CSV table of C-alpha atoms and ligand atoms in Angstrom, one decimal:
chain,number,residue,atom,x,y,z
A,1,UNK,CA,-135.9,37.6,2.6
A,2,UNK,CA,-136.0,33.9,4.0
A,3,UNK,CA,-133.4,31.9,6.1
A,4,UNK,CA,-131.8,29.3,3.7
A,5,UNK,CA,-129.7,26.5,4.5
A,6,UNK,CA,-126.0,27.0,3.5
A,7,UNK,CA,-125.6,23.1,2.9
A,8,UNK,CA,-128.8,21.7,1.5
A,9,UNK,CA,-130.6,25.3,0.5
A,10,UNK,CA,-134.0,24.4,2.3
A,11,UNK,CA,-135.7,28.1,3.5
A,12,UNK,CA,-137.3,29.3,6.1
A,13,UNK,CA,-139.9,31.7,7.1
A,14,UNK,CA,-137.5,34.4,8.4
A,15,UNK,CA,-139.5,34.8,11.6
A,16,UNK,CA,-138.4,31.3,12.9
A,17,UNK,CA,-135.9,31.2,15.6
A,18,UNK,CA,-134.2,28.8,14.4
A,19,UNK,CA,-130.7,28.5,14.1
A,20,UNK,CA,-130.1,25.3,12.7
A,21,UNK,CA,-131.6,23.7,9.7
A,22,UNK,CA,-133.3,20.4,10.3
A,23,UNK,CA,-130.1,19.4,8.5
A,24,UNK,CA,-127.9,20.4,10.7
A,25,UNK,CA,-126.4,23.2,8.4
A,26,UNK,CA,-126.2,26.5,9.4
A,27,UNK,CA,-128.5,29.0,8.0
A,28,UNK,CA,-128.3,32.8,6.1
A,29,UNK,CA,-130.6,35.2,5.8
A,30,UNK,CA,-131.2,35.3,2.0
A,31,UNK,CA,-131.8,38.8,1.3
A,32,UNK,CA,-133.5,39.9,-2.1
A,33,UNK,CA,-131.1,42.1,-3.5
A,34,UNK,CA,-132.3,41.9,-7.1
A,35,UNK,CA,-134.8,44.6,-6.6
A,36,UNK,CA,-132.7,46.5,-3.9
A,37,UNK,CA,-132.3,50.3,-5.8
A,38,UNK,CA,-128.6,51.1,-4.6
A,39,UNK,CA,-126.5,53.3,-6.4
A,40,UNK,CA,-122.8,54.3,-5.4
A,41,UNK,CA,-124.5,57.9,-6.2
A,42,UNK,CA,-127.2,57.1,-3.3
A,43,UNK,CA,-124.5,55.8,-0.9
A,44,UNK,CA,-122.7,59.0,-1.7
A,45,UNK,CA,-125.3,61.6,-1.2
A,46,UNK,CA,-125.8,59.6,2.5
A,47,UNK,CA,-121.9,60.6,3.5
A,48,UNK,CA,-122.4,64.4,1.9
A,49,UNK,CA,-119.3,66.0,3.7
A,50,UNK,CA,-118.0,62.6,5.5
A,51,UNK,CA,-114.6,64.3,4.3
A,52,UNK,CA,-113.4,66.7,7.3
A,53,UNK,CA,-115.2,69.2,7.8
A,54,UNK,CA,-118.5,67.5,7.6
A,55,UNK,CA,-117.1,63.8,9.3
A,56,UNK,CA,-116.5,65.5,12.5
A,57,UNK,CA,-118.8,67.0,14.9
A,58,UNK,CA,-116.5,69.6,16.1
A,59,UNK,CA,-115.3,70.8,13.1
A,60,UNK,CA,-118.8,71.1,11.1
A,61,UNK,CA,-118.8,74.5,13.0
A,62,UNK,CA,-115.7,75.7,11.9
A,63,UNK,CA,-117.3,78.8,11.0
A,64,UNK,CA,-117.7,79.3,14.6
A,65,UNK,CA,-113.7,78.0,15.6
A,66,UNK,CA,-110.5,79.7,14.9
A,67,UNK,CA,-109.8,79.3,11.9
A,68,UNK,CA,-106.6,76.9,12.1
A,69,UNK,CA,-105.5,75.9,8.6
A,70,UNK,CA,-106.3,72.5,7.5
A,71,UNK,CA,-102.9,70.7,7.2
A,72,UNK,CA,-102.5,71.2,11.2
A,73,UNK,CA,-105.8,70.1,12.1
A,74,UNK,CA,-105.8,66.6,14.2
A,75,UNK,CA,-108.9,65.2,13.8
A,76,UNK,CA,-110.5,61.6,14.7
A,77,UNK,CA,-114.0,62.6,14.1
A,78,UNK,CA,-114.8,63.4,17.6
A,79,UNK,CA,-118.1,64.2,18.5
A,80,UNK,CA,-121.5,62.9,16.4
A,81,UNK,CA,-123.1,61.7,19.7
A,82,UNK,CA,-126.2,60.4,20.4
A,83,UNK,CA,-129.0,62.7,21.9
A,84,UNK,CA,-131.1,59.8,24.3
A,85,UNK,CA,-134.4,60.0,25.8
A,86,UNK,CA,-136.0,57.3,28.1
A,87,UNK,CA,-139.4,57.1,30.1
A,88,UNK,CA,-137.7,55.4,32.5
A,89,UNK,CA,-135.0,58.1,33.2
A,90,UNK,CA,-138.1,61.1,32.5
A,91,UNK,CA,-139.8,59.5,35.0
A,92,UNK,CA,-137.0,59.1,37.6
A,93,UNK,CA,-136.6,62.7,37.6
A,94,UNK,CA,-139.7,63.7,37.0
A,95,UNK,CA,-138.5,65.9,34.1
A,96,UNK,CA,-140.6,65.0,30.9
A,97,UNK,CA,-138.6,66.7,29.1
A,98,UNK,CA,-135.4,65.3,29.9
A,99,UNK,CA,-132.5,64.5,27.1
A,100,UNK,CA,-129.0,62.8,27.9
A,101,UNK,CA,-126.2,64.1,25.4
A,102,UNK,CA,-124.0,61.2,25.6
A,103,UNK,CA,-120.1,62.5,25.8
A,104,UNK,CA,-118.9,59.1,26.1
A,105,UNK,CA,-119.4,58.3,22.8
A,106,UNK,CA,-116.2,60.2,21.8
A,107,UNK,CA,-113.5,58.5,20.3
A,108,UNK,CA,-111.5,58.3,23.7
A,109,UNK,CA,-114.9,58.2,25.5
A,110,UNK,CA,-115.6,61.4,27.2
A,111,UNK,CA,-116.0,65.1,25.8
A,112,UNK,CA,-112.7,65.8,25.8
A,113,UNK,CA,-111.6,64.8,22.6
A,114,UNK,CA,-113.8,67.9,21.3
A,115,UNK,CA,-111.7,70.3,23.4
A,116,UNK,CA,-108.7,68.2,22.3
A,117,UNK,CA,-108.8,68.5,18.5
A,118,UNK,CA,-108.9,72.3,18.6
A,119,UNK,CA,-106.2,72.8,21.0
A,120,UNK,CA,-103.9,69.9,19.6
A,121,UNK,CA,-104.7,71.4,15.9
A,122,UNK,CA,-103.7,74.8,17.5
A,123,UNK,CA,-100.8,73.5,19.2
A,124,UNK,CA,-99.4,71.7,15.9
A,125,UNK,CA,-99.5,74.6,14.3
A,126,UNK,CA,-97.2,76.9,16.6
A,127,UNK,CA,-94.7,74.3,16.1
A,128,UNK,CA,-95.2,72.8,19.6
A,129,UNK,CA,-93.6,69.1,19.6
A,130,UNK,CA,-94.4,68.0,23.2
A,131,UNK,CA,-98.0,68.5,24.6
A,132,UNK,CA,-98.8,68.5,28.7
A,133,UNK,CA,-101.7,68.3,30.8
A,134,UNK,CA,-102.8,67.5,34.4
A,135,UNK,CA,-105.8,65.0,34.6
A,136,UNK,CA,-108.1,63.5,36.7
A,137,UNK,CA,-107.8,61.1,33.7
A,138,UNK,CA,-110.1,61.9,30.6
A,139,UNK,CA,-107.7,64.5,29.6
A,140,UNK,CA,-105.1,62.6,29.5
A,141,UNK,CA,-106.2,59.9,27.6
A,142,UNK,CA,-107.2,62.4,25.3
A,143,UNK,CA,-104.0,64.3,25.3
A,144,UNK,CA,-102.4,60.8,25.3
A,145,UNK,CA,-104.3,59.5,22.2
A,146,UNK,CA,-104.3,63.2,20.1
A,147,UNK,CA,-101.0,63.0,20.6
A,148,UNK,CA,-100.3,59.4,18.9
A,149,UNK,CA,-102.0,60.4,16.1
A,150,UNK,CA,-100.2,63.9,15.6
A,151,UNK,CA,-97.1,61.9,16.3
A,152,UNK,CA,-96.3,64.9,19.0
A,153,UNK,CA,-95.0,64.1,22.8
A,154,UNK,CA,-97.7,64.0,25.1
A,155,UNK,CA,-96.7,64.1,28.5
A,156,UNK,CA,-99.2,63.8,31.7
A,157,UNK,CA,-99.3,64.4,35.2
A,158,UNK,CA,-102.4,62.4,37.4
A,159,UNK,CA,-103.3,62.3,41.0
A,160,UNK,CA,-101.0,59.1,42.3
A,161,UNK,CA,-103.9,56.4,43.1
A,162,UNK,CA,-106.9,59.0,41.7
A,163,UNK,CA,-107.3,57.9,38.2
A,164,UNK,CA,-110.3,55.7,37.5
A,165,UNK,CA,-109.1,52.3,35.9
A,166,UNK,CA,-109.8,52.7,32.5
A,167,UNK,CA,-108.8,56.1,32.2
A,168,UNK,CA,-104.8,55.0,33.6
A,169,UNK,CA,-104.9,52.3,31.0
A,170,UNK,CA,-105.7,54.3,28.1
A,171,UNK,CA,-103.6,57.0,29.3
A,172,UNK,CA,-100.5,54.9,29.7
A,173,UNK,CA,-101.9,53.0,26.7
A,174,UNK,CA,-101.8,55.4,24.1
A,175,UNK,CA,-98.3,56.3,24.9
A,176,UNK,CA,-98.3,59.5,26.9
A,177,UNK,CA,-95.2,59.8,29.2
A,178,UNK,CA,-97.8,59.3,32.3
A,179,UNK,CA,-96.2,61.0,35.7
A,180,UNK,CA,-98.2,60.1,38.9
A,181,UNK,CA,-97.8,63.2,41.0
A,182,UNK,CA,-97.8,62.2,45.2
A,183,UNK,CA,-100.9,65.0,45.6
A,184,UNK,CA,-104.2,66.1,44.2
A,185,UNK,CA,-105.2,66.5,41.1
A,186,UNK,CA,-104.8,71.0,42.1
A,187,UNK,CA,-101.2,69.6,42.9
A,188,UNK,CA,-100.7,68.1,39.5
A,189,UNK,CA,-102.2,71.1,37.6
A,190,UNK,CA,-100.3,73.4,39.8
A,191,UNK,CA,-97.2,71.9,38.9
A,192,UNK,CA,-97.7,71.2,34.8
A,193,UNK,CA,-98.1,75.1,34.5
A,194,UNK,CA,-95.1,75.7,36.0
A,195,UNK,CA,-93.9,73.3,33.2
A,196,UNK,CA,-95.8,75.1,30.6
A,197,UNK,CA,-94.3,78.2,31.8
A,198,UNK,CA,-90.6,77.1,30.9
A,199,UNK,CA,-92.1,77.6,26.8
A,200,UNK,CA,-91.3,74.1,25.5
A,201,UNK,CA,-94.6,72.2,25.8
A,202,UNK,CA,-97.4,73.3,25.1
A,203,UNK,CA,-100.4,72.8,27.6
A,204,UNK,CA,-103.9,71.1,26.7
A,205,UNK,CA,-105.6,71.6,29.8
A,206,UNK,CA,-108.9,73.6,29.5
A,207,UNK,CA,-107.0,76.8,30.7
A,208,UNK,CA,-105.7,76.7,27.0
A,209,UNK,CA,-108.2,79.1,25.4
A,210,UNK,CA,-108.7,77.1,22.3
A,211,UNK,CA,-109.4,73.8,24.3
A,212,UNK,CA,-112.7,75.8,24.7
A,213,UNK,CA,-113.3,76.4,21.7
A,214,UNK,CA,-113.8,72.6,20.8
A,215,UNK,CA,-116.1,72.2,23.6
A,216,UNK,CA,-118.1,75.1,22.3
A,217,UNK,CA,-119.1,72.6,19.7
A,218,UNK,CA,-121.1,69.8,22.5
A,219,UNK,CA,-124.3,72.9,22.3
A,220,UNK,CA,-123.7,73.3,18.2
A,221,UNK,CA,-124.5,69.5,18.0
A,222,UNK,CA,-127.2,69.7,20.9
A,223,UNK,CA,-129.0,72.7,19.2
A,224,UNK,CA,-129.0,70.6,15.6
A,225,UNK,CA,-130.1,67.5,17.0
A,226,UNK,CA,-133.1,69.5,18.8
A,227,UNK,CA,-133.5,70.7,15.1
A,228,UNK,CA,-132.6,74.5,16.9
A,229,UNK,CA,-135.3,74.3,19.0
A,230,UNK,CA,-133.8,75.7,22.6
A,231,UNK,CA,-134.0,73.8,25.2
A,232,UNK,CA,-135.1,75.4,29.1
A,233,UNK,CA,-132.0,74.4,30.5
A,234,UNK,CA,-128.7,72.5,30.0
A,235,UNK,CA,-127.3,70.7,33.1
A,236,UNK,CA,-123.6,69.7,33.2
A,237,UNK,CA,-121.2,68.6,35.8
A,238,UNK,CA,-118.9,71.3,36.7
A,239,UNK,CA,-115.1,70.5,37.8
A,240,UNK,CA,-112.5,72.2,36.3
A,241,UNK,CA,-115.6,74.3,34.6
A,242,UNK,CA,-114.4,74.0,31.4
A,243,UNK,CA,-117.8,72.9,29.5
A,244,UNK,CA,-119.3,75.6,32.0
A,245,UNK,CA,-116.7,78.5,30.5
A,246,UNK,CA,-117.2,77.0,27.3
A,247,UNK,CA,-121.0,76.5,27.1
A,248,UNK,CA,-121.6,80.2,27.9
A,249,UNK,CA,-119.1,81.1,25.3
A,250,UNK,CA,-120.9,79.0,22.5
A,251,UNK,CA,-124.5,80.1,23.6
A,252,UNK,CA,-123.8,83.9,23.3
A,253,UNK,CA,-122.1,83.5,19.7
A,254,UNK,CA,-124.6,81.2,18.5
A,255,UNK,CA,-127.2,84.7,19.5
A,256,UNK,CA,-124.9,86.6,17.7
A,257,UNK,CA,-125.1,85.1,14.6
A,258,UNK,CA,-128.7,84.5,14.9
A,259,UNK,CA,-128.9,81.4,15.4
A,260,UNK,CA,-130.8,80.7,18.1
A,261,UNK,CA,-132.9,83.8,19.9
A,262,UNK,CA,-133.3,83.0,23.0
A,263,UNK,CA,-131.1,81.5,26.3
A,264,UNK,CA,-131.1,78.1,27.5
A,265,UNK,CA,-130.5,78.2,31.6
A,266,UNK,CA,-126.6,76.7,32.4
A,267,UNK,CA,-127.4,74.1,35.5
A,268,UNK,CA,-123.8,73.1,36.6
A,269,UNK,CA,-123.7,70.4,39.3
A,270,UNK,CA,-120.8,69.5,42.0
A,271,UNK,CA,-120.2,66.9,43.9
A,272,UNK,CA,-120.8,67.7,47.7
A,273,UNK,CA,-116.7,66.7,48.1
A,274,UNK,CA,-115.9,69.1,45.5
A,275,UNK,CA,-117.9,71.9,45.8
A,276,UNK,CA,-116.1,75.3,45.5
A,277,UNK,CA,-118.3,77.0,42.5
A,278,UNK,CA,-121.4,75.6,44.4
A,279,UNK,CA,-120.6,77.2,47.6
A,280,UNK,CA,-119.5,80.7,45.4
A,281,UNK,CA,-122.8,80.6,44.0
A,282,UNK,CA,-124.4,80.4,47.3
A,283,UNK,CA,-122.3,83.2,48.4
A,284,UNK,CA,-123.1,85.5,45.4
A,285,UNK,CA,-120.0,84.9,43.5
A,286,UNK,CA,-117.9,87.3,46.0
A,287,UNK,CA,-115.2,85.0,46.0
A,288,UNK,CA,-113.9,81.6,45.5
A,289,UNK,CA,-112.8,79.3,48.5
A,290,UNK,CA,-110.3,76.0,47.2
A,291,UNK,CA,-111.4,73.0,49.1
A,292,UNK,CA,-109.6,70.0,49.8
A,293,UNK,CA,-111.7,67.8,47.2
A,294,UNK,CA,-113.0,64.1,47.7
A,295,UNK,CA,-115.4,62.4,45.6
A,296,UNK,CA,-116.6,58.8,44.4
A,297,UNK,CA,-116.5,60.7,41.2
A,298,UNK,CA,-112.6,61.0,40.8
A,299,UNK,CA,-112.9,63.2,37.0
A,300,UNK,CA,-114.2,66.0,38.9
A,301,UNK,CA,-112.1,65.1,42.0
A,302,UNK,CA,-111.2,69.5,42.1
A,303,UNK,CA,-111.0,71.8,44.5
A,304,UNK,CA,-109.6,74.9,42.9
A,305,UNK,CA,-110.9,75.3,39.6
A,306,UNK,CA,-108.6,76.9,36.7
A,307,UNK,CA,-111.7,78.0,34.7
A,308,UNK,CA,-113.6,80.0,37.4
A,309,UNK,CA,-114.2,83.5,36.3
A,310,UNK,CA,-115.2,82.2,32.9
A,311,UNK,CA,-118.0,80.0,34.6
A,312,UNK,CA,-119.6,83.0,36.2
A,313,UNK,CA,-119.6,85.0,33.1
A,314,UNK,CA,-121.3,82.1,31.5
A,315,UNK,CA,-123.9,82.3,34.5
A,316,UNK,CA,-124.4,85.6,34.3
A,317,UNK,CA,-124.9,85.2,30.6
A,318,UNK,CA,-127.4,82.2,31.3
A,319,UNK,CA,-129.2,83.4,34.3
A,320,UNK,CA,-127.5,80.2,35.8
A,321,UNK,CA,-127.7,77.9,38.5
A,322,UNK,CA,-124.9,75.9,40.5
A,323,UNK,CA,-126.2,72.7,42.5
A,324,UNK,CA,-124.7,69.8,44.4
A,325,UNK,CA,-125.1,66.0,45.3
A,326,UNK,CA,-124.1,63.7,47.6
A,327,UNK,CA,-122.0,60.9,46.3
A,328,UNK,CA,-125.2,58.4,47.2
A,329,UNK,CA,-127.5,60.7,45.0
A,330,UNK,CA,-124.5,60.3,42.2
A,331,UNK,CA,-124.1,56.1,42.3
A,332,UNK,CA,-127.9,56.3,42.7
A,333,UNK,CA,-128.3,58.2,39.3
A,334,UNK,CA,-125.3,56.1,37.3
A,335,UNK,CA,-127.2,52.8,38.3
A,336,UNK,CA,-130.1,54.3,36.8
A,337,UNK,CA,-128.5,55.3,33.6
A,338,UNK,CA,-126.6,52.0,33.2
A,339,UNK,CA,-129.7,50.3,34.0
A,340,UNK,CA,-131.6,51.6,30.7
A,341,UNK,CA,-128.5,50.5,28.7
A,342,UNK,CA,-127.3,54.0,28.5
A,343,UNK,CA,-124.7,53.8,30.8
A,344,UNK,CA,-121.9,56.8,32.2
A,345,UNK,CA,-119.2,57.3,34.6
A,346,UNK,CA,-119.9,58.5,37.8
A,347,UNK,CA,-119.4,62.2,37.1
A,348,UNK,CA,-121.7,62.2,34.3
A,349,UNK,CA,-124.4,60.9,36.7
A,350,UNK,CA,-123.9,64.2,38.3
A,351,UNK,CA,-126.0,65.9,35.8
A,352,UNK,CA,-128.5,63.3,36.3
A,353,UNK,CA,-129.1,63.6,39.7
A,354,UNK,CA,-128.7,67.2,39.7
A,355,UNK,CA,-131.6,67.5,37.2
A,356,UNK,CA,-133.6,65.5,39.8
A,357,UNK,CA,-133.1,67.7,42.8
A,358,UNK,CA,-133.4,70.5,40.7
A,359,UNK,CA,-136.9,69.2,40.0
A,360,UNK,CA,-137.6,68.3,43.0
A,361,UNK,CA,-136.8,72.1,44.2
A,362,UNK,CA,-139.1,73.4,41.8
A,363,UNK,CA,-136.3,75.2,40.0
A,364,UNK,CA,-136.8,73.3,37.1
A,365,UNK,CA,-140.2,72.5,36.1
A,366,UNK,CA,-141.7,69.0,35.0
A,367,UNK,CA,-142.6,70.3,31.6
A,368,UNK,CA,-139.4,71.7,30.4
A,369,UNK,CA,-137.0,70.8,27.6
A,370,UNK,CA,-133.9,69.4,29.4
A,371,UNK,CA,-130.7,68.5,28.3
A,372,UNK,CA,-128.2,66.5,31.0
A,373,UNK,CA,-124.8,66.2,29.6
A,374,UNK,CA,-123.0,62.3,30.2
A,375,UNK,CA,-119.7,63.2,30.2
A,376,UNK,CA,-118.1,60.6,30.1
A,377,UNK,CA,-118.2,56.4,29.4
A,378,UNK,CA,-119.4,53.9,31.5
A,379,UNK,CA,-115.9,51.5,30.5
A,380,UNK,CA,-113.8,54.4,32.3
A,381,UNK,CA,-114.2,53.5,35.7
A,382,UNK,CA,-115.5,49.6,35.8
A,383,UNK,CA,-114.2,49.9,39.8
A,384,UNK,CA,-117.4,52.2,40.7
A,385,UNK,CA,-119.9,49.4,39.7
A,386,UNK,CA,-117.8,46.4,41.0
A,387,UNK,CA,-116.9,48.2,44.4
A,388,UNK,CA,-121.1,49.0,44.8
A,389,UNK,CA,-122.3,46.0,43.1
A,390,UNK,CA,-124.4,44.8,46.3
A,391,UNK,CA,-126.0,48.7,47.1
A,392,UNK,CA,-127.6,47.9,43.7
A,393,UNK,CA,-128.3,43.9,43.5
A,394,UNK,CA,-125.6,44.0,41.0
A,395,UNK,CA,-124.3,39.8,40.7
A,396,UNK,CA,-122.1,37.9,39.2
A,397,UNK,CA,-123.2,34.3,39.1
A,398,UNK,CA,-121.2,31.3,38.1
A,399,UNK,CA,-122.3,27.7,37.5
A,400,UNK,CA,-120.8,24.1,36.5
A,401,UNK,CA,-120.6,23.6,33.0
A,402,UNK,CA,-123.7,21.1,33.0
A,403,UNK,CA,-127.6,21.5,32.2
A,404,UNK,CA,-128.8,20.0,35.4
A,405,UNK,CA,-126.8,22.8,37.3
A,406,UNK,CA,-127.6,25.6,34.9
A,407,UNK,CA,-131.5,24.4,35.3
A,408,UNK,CA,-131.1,24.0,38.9
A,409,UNK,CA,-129.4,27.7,38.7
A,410,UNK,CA,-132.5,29.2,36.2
A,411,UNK,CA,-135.4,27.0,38.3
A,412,UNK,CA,-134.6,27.3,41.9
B,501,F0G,N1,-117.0,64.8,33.7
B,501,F0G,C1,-115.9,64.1,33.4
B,501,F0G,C2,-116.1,62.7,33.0
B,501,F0G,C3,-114.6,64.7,33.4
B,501,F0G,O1,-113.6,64.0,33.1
B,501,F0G,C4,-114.5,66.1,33.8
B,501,F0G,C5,-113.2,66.7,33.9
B,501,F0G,C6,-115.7,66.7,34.2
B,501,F0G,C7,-116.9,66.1,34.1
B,501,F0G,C8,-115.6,68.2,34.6
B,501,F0G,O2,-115.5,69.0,33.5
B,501,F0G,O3,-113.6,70.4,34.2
B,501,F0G,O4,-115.1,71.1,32.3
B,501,F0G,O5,-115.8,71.2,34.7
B,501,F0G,N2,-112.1,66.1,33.8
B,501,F0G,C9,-110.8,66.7,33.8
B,501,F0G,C10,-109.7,65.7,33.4
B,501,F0G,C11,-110.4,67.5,34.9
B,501,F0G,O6,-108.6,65.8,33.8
B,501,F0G,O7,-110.0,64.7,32.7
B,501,F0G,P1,-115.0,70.5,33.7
C-alpha cells in the first residue's frame, strides 16, 4: 500500500498526512490487490444466512417467535446492534461491568422496530389493511415506516406538542396519517383502543401480544453477543413496560429451552415525572396509581401503563427492581453518553443513570456484569441538547471566513 499521485503517479509512504502531491494532484491509496486471497466463496461464507432469517436480528430466533409464515413477514433487518463498553462510562457509574445495548441503531432508530416487524408480520397476515397506534413518537415512526414498506395504512395518534422533533418528522415522513390528540399521551392510547375496538385496524401498540414477541428478541441478541454468558442484571427504562413485559417473557423461555441456566436481575427505571410502576414497587405491587406524567424525556412521557401486570410477572420472575431519576440525573447521564460518541435520547439515558444510583445504593455491585439498554437515538430529539446546551458547555461557534479570524478564534 502507498499513496500515489493520480496525475503524475509519484508514491508516498502511506503514513504521510498529506493530501496533496507536491504536484498538486490528488492522491489514492494504492492498495496491493495482487496478492489479496478473495474469493466470491470467502465473501459468501462471511454473509452465511444474510437471506432472512439470518439478516435480521429479530428473526434469527424464530424458533423462539410465532411462527408467522414467511410471505407475511415485513422485515427491514431490524436489530444487529452494537453491544458498547467504555472506561469512561464504567467509571461514571462505578459499574465495571457495565455494557450499553444500543437500540438506536434500529432501522427507524429505537427498539421499536423489533416489536414492529412481529406484530406488522402478524397483522399482514390476518388480512389487516390499516394499522394504529398511540405514541409518544418511536412507535409511530415505526408503525409509520413498517407500514410504507408493507404498503398497509398506518394511522397514528401523538400527544399535541409531546413528540420529540425527530420522531414527528419521521412519523409524518414516512407517511402515517399522523393525528395530534389535544391530551396526553394515556389520552391518545385511550382513544386508539377504542378505535381498535371498532375491528378494522389493527393496533401495534405493545398491548398487541405479538409486539412482544419481537422485543423478546433485544435479550436473544444480548445473551449471543455476551457469547451466553448471563449477565447480573439488565437495566431498562420502563414506560409503557413493554421491554419490561417482554424481557421477562424472553428470559424464562430462553431457561426453558436450556439456554441459559440462570436469571439475570430486571432493573427498570422511571422518570421521577412518570413514576407509577416505581411507586407500585415501593408499595409492594398492591396496586397501581396513574399519575399525571411530565418528563424531559417525552418517549416515556406515561402515566398509566397498558403493560402493567406483565411487568410484575417479569419482576417476580427476575427477582426485580424498579428505580427512579430526576430529570437532572437523566440530561446528566445523556451528556455523558453523547460525550463518548455513543450518544441516546433522553429516555435511554434513564438506564444510564439508574445503573449509577443503583450502584451507588449498593443494590448493584461494582463488580457485576451489566447491561443498560439505549433505547433509542440520539437524532430523535436534537431539542434536548440545544435547549441544555449551556448546563453542559455545549457551543456553537461561528467565525469570518478568513485565517486571521479563524487563528485569532483557535489562539486567543
Ligand atoms: N425509551 C424510548 C426511547 C421509548 O420510545 C419508549 C416508549 C420507552 C423507552 C419505554 O418503553 O413502553 O416498553 O416501557 N415509547 C413508546 C412510544 C411509548 O410510543 O414510542 P416501554
Amino acid at each position: 500500500m502507498n499513496l500515489t499521485c493520480m496525475e503524475c503517479n509519484s508514491t508516498y509512504d502511506p503514513k504521510d498526512t498529506r493530501f496533496l502531491c507536491d504536484c498538486g494532484g490528488l492522491l489514492d491509496v494504492a492498495l496491493d490487490l495482487q496478492d489479496a486471497a478473495v474469493s466470491r466463496e470467502t465473501l459468501d461464507a462471511r454473509l452465511a444466512g444474510a437471506a432472512l432469517p439470518g439478516g435480521s436480528g429479530v428473526w434469527r430466533y424464530r424458533e423462539l417467535l410465532p411462527p408467522i409464515p414467511d410471505e407475511h413477514i415485513v422485515s427491514k433487518d431490524e436489530g444487529n446492534t452494537n453491544l458498547y463498553t467504555d472506561a469512561r462510562l464504567s467509571a461514571w457509574t462505578g459499574c465495571d461491568g457495565l455494557h450499553l445495548k444500543h437500540e438506536g441503531e434500529n432501522p427507524t432508530g429505537s427498539f421499536k422496530d423489533r416489536g414492529m416487524t412481529v406484530g406488522m408480520s402478524h397483522a399482514r397476515w390476518t388480512g389487516a389493511r390499516t394499522v394504529a397506534c398511540a405514541s409518544t413518537g418511536n412507535t409511530s415512526a415505526s408503525v409509520s415506516a413498517y407500514a410504507a414498506a408493507a404498503g398497509m395504512h398506518g394511522l397514528t395518534f401523538v400527544p399535541e406538542g409531546q413528540l420529540a422533533l425527530g420522531k414527528l418528522a419521521q412519523t409524518m415522513g414516512y407517511g402515517a396519517r399522523t393525528v395530534q390528540v389535544r391530551g396526553d399521551f394515556d389520552d391518545a392510547m385511550k382513544l386508539v383502543r377504542q378505535v381498535a375496538e371498532r375491528g378494522d385496524v389493527a393496533l401495534l401498540n405493545s398491548l398487541n401480544p405479538y409486539r412482544l414477541e419481537g422485543q423478546k428478541s433485544i435479550v436473544f441478541e444480548i445473551l449471543q453477543q455476551l457469547e451466553w454468558s448471563v449477565p447480573d442484571w439488565i437495566v431498562v427504562p420502563g414506560g409503557n413496560l413493554g421491554n419490561t413485559s417482554s424481557f421477562g417473557k424472553a428470559l424464562r423461555e430462553l431457561q426453558q429451552v436450556g439456554l441459559i441456566q440462570k436469571m439475570p436481575r430486571l432493573a427498570v427505571i422511571q422518570a421521577a415525572g412518570a413514576n407509577p410502576f416505581y411507586q407500585a414497587f415501593r408499595d409492594g405491587f398492591r396496586s397501581l396509581t396513574p399519575v399525571t406524567a411530565d418528563t424531559v424525556a417525552t418517549a416515556i412521557r406515561i402515566g398509566n401503563p397498558v403493560n402493567y401486570p406483565k411487568a410484575v410477572r417479569s419482576l417476580e420472575w427476575t427477582d426485580g427492581v424498579v428505580e427512579q431519576v430526576t430529570d437532572d440525573e437523566i440530561l446528566e447521564a445523556k451528556n455523558r453518553v453523547d460525550t463518548v460518541g455513543i450518544g441516546c435520547e433522553p429516555a435511554s439515558a434513564a438506564s444510564v443513570a439508574g445503573t449509577r444510583k443503583l450502584v451507588s445504593q449498593g443494590t448493584i455491585r461494582p463488580g457485576d456484569q451489566v447491561v443498560a439498554i439505549l433505547t433509542g437515538h440520539i437524532l430523535k430529539d436534537p431539542d434536548s441538547i440545544l435547549d441544555h446546551k449551556e448546563r453542559f458547555g455545549i457551543t456553537l461557534e461561528t467565525v469570518e471566513p478568513n485565517l486571521d479570524a479563524v487563528t485569532r478564534l483557535l489562539d486567543g
